[in-house]
mmCIF file of C-alpha atoms in Angstrom:
data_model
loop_
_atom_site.group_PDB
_atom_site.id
_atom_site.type_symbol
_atom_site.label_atom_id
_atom_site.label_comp_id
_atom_site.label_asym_id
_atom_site.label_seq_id
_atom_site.Cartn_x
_atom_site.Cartn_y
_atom_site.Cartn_z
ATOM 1 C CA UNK A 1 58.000 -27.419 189.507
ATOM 2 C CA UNK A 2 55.338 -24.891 188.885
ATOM 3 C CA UNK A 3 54.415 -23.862 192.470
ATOM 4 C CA UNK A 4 56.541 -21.560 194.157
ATOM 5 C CA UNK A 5 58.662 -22.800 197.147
ATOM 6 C CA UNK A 6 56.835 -23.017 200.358
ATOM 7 C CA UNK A 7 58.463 -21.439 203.422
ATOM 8 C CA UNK A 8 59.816 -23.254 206.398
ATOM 9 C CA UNK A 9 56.591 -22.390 208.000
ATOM 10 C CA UNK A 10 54.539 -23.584 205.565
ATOM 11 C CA UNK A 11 56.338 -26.794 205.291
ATOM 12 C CA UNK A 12 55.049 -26.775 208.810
ATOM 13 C CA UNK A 13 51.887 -25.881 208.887
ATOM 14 C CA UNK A 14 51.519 -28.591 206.186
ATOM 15 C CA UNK A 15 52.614 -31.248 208.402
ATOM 16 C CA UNK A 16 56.006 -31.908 206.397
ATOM 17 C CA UNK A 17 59.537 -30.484 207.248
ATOM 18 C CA UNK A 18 61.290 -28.272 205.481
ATOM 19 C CA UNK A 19 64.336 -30.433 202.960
ATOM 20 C CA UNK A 20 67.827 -29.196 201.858
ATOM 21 C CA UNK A 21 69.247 -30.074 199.003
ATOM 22 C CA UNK A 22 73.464 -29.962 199.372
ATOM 23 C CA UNK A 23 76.099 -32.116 197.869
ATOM 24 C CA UNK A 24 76.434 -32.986 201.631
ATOM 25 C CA UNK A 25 72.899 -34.787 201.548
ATOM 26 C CA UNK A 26 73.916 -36.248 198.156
ATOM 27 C CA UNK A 27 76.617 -37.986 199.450
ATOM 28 C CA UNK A 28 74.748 -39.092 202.466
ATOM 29 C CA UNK A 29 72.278 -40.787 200.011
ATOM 30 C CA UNK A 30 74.738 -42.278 198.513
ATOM 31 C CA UNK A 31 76.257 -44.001 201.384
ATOM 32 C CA UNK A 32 73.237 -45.024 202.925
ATOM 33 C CA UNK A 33 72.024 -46.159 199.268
ATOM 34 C CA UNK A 34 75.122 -48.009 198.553
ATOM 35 C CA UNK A 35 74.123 -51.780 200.642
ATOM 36 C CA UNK A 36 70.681 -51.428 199.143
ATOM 37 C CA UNK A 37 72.248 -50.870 195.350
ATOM 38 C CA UNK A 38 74.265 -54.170 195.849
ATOM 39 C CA UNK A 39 71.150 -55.941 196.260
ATOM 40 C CA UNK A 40 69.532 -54.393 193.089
ATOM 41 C CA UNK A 41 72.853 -55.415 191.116
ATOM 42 C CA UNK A 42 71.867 -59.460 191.499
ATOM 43 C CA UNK A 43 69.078 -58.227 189.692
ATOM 44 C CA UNK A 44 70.742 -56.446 187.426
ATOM 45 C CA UNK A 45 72.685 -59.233 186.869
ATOM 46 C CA UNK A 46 69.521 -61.270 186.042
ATOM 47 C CA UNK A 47 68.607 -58.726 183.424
ATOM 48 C CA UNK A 48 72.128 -58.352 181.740
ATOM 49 C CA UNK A 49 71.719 -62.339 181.338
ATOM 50 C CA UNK A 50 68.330 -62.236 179.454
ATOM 51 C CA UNK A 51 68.837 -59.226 177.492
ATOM 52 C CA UNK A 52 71.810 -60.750 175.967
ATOM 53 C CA UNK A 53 69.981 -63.755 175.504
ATOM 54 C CA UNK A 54 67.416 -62.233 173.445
ATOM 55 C CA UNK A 55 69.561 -60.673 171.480
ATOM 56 C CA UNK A 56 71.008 -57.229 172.439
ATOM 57 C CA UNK A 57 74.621 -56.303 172.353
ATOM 58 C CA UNK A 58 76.104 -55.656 175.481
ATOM 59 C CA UNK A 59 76.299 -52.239 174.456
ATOM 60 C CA UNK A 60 72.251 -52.131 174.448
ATOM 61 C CA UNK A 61 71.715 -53.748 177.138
ATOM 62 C CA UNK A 62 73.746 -51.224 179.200
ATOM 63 C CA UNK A 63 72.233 -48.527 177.577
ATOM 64 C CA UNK A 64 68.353 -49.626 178.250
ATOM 65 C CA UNK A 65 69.700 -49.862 181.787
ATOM 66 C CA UNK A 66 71.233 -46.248 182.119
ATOM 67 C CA UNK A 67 68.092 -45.040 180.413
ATOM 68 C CA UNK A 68 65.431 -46.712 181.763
ATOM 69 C CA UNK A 69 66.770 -47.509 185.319
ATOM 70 C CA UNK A 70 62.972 -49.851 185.970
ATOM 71 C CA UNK A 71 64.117 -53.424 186.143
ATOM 72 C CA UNK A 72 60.272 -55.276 185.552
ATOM 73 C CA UNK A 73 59.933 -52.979 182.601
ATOM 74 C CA UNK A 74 62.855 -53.555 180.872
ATOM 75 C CA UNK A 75 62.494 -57.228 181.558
ATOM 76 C CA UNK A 76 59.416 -56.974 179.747
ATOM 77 C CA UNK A 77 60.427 -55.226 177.157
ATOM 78 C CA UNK A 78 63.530 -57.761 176.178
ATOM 79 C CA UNK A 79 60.667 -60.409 176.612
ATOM 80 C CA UNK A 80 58.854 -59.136 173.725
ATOM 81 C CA UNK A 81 61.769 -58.081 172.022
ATOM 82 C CA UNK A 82 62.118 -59.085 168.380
ATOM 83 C CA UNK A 83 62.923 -58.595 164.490
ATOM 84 C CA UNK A 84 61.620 -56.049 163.817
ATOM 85 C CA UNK A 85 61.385 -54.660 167.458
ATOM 86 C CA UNK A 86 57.274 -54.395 168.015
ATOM 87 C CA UNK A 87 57.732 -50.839 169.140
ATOM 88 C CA UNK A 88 54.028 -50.108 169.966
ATOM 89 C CA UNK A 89 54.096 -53.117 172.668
ATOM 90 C CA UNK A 90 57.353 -52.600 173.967
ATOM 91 C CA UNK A 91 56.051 -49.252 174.692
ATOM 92 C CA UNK A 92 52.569 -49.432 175.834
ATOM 93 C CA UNK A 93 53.892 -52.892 177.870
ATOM 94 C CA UNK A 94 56.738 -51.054 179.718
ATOM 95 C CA UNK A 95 54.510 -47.353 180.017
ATOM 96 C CA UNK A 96 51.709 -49.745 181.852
ATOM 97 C CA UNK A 97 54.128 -50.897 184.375
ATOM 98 C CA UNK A 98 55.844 -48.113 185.116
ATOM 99 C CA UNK A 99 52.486 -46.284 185.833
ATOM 100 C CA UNK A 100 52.884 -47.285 189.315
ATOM 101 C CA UNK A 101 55.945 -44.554 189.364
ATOM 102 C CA UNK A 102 52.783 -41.717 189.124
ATOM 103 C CA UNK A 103 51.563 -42.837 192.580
ATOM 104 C CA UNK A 104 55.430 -42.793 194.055
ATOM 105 C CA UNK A 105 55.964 -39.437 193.116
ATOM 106 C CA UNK A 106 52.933 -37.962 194.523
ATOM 107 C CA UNK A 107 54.006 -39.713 197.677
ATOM 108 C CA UNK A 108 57.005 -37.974 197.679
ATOM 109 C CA UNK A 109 55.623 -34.039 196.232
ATOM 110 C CA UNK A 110 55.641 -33.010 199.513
ATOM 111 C CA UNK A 111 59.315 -32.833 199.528
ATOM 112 C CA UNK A 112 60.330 -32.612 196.367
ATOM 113 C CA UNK A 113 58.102 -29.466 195.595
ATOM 114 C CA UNK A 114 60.585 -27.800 197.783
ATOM 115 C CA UNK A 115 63.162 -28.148 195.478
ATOM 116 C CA UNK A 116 64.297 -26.186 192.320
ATOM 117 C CA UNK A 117 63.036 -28.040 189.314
ATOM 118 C CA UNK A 118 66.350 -29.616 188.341
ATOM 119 C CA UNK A 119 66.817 -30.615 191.574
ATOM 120 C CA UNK A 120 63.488 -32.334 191.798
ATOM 121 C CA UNK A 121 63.204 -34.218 188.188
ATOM 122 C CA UNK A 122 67.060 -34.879 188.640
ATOM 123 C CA UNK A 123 66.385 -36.662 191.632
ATOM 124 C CA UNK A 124 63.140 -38.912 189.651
ATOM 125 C CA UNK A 125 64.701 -39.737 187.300
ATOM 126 C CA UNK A 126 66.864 -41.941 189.090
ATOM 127 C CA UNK A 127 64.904 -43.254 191.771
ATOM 128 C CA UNK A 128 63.525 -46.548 191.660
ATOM 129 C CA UNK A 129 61.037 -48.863 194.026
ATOM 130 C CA UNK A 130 64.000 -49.637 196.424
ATOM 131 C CA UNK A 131 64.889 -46.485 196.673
ATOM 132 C CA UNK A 132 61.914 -44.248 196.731
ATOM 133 C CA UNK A 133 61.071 -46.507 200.014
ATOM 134 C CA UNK A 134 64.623 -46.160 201.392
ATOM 135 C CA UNK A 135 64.344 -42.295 200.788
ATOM 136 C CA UNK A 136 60.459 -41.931 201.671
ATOM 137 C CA UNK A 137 61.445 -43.686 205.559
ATOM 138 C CA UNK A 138 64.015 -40.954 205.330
ATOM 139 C CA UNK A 139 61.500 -38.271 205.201
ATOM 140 C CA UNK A 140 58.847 -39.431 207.459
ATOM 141 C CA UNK A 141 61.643 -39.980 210.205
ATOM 142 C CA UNK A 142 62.096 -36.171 209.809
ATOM 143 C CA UNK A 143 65.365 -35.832 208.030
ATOM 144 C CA UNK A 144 65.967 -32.325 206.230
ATOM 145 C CA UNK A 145 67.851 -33.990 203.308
ATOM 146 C CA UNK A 146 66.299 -33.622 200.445
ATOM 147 C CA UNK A 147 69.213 -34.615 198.302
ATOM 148 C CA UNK A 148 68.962 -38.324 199.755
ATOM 149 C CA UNK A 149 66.591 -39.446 197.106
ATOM 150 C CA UNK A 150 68.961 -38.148 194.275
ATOM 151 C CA UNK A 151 72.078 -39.590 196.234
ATOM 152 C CA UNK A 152 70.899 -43.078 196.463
ATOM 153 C CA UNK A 153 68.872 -43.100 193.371
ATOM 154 C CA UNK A 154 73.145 -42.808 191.985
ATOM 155 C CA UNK A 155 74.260 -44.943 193.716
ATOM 156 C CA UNK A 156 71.909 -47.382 192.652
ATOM 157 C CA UNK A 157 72.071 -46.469 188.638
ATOM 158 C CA UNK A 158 75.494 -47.381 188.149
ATOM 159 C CA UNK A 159 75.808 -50.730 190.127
ATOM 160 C CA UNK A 160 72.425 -51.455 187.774
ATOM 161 C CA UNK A 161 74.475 -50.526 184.803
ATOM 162 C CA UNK A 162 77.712 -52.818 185.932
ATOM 163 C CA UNK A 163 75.801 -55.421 187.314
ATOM 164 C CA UNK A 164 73.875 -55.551 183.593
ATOM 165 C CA UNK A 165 77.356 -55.546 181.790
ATOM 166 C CA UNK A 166 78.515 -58.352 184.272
ATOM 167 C CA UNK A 167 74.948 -60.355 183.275
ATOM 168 C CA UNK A 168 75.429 -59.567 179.637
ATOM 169 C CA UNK A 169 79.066 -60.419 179.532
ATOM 170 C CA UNK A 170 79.272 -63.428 181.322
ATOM 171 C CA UNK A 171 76.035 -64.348 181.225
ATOM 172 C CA UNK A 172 77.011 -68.578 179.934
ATOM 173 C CA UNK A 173 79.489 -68.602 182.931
ATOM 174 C CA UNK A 174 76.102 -67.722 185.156
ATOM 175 C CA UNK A 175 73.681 -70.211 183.924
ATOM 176 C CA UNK A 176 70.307 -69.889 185.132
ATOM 177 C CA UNK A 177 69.951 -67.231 187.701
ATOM 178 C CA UNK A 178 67.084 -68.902 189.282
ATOM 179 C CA UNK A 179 69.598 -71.418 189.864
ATOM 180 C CA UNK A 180 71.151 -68.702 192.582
ATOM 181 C CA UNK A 181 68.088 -67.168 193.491
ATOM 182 C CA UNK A 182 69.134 -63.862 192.041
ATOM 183 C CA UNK A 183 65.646 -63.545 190.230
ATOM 184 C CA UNK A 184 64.082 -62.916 193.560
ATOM 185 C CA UNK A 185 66.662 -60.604 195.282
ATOM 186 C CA UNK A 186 65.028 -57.442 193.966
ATOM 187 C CA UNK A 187 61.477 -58.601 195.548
ATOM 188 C CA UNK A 188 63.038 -59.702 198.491
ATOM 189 C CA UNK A 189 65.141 -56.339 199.304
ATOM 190 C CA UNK A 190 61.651 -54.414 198.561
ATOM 191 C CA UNK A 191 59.785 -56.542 200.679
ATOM 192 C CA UNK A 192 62.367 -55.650 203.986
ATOM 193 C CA UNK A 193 62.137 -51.822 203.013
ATOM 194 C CA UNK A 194 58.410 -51.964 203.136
ATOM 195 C CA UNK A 195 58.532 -53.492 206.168
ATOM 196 C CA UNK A 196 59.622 -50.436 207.658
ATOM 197 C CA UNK A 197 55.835 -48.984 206.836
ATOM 198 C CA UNK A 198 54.404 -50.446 208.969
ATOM 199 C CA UNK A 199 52.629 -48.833 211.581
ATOM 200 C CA UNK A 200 50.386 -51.593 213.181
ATOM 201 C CA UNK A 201 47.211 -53.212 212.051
ATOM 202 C CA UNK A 202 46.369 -49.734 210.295
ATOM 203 C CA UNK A 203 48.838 -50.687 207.830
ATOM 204 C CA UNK A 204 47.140 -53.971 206.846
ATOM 205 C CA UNK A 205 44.082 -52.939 205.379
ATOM 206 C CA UNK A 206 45.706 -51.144 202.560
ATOM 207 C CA UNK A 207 48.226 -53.966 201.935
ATOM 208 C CA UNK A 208 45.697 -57.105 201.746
ATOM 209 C CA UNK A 209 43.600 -54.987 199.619
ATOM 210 C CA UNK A 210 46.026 -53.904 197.194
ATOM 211 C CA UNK A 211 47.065 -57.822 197.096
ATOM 212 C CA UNK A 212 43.854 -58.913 196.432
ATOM 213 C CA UNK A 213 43.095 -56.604 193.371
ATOM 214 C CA UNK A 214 46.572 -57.413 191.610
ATOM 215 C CA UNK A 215 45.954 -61.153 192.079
ATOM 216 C CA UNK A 216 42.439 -61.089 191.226
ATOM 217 C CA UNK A 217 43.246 -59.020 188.103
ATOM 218 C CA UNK A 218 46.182 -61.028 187.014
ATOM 219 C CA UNK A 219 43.886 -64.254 187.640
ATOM 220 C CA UNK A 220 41.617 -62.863 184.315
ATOM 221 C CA UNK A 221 43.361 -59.584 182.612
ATOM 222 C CA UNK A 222 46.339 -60.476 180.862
ATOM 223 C CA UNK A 223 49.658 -58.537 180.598
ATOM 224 C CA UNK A 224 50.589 -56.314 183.834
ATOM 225 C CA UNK A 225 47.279 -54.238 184.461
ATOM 226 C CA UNK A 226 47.868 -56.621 188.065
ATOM 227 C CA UNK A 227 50.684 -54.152 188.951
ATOM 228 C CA UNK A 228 48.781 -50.814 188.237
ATOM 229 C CA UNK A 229 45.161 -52.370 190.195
ATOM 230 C CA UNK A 230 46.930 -53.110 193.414
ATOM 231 C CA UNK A 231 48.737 -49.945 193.592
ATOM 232 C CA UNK A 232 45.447 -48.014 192.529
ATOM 233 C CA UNK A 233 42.813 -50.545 194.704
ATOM 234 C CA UNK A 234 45.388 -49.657 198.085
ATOM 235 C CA UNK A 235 46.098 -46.166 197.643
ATOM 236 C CA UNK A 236 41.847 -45.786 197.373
ATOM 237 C CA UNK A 237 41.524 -48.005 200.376
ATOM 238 C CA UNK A 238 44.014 -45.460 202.527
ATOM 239 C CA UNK A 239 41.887 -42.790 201.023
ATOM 240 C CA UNK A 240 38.755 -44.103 202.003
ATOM 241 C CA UNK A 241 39.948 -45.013 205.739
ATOM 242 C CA UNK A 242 41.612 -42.189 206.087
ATOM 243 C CA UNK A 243 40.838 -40.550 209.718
ATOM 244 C CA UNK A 244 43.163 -37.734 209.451
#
């Protein structure tokens, strides 16, 4: 990070505690991570089960996982995947759906800025939607850990990597995962965690808004602009209504 740490008092003045980044706090992240990571792993296991499907080797389908750590853009990447491998789709496909990351940071600069640089892109790179909301209820609460993001983003990245190797391995043994609703455990364990923003009728504007614009924009865009118009159309609406 550019900016040079603010002080405890600043942190203050700012409205946002002062964070502490200790092995301590990465094993607390970890812990607390750890029931939240199972969930993610049905998913994984969904993705491990299509990847090999459409061709990769177990081998690169573990990989993609460990390196991309984004579940809906991987998934859409092995959907387009092919012989030769379209690289400019895969790319701009994935890179659109991921955008929504740009907005999850910000939420959490705040804290992170507080950090040393390695400590704050270490911790990105391996958080994901489950637990950037696990990690950002952390920080609102008033917890000083700032490790917790990188502790449960771990936690999470190798039970995605196993649970992909499981999918990929014995992916004919599981069938169809629909079958076992594991293609919906990933939007059902995000949908509990955001539960936890809410904060009363306040909270709804944003949310039915943001719902709106991805449905009306998946209704006549194709591809996954949807994901990057809700997160845009609610973050303006909290903007716009914001009283603060």
């Amino acid at each position: 990070m550019a900016e040079a740490e603010p002080t405890t008092e600043q942190a203050d003045e700012d409205g946002v505690q002062s964070v502490e980044f200790s092995v301590a706090g990465v094993r607390e992240g970890f812990v607390a991570g750890f029931p939240v990571a199972v969930g993610v792993a049905g998913y994984g296991v969904v993705f491990g089960v299509v990847a090999r499907r459409a061709g990769l080797s177990v081998a690169e389908a573990a990989v993609m996982s460990a390196t991309v750590v984004a579940g809906a853009a991987q998934l859409v990447a092995v959907e387009l995947w092919a012989d030769p491998i379209p690289v400019v789709a895969v790319v701009s496909t994935t890179l659109l759906v991921n955008l929504r990351y740009v907005l999850m940071g910000a939420a959490l600069r705040p804290w992170l800025q507080q950090l040393t640089a390695p400590q704050a892109y270490t911790s990105v790179f391996f958080f994901a939607d489950e637990n950037w909301a696990q990690s950002i209820g952390v920080l609102r609460s008033g917890s000083h850990n700032g490790a917790f993001l990188l502790g449960s983003g771990l936690v999470l990245w190798l039970l995605w990597i196993a649970s992909t190797v499981v999918g990929a391995t014995v992916g004919d043994l599981v069938g169809d995962p629909a079958t076992y609703g594991l293609d919906f455990v990933a939007t059902a364990l995000f949908l509990t965690l955001a539960a936890g923003f809410w904060e009363g009728k306040e909270s709804l504007r944003p949310w039915v808004v943001a719902a709106a614009a991805a449905l009306a924009v998946h209704a006549v865009v194709p591809g996954e602009w949807y994901i990057l118009a809700g997160a845009l159309a609610g973050a303006a609406t909290e903007v716009v209504t914001y009283d603060g």
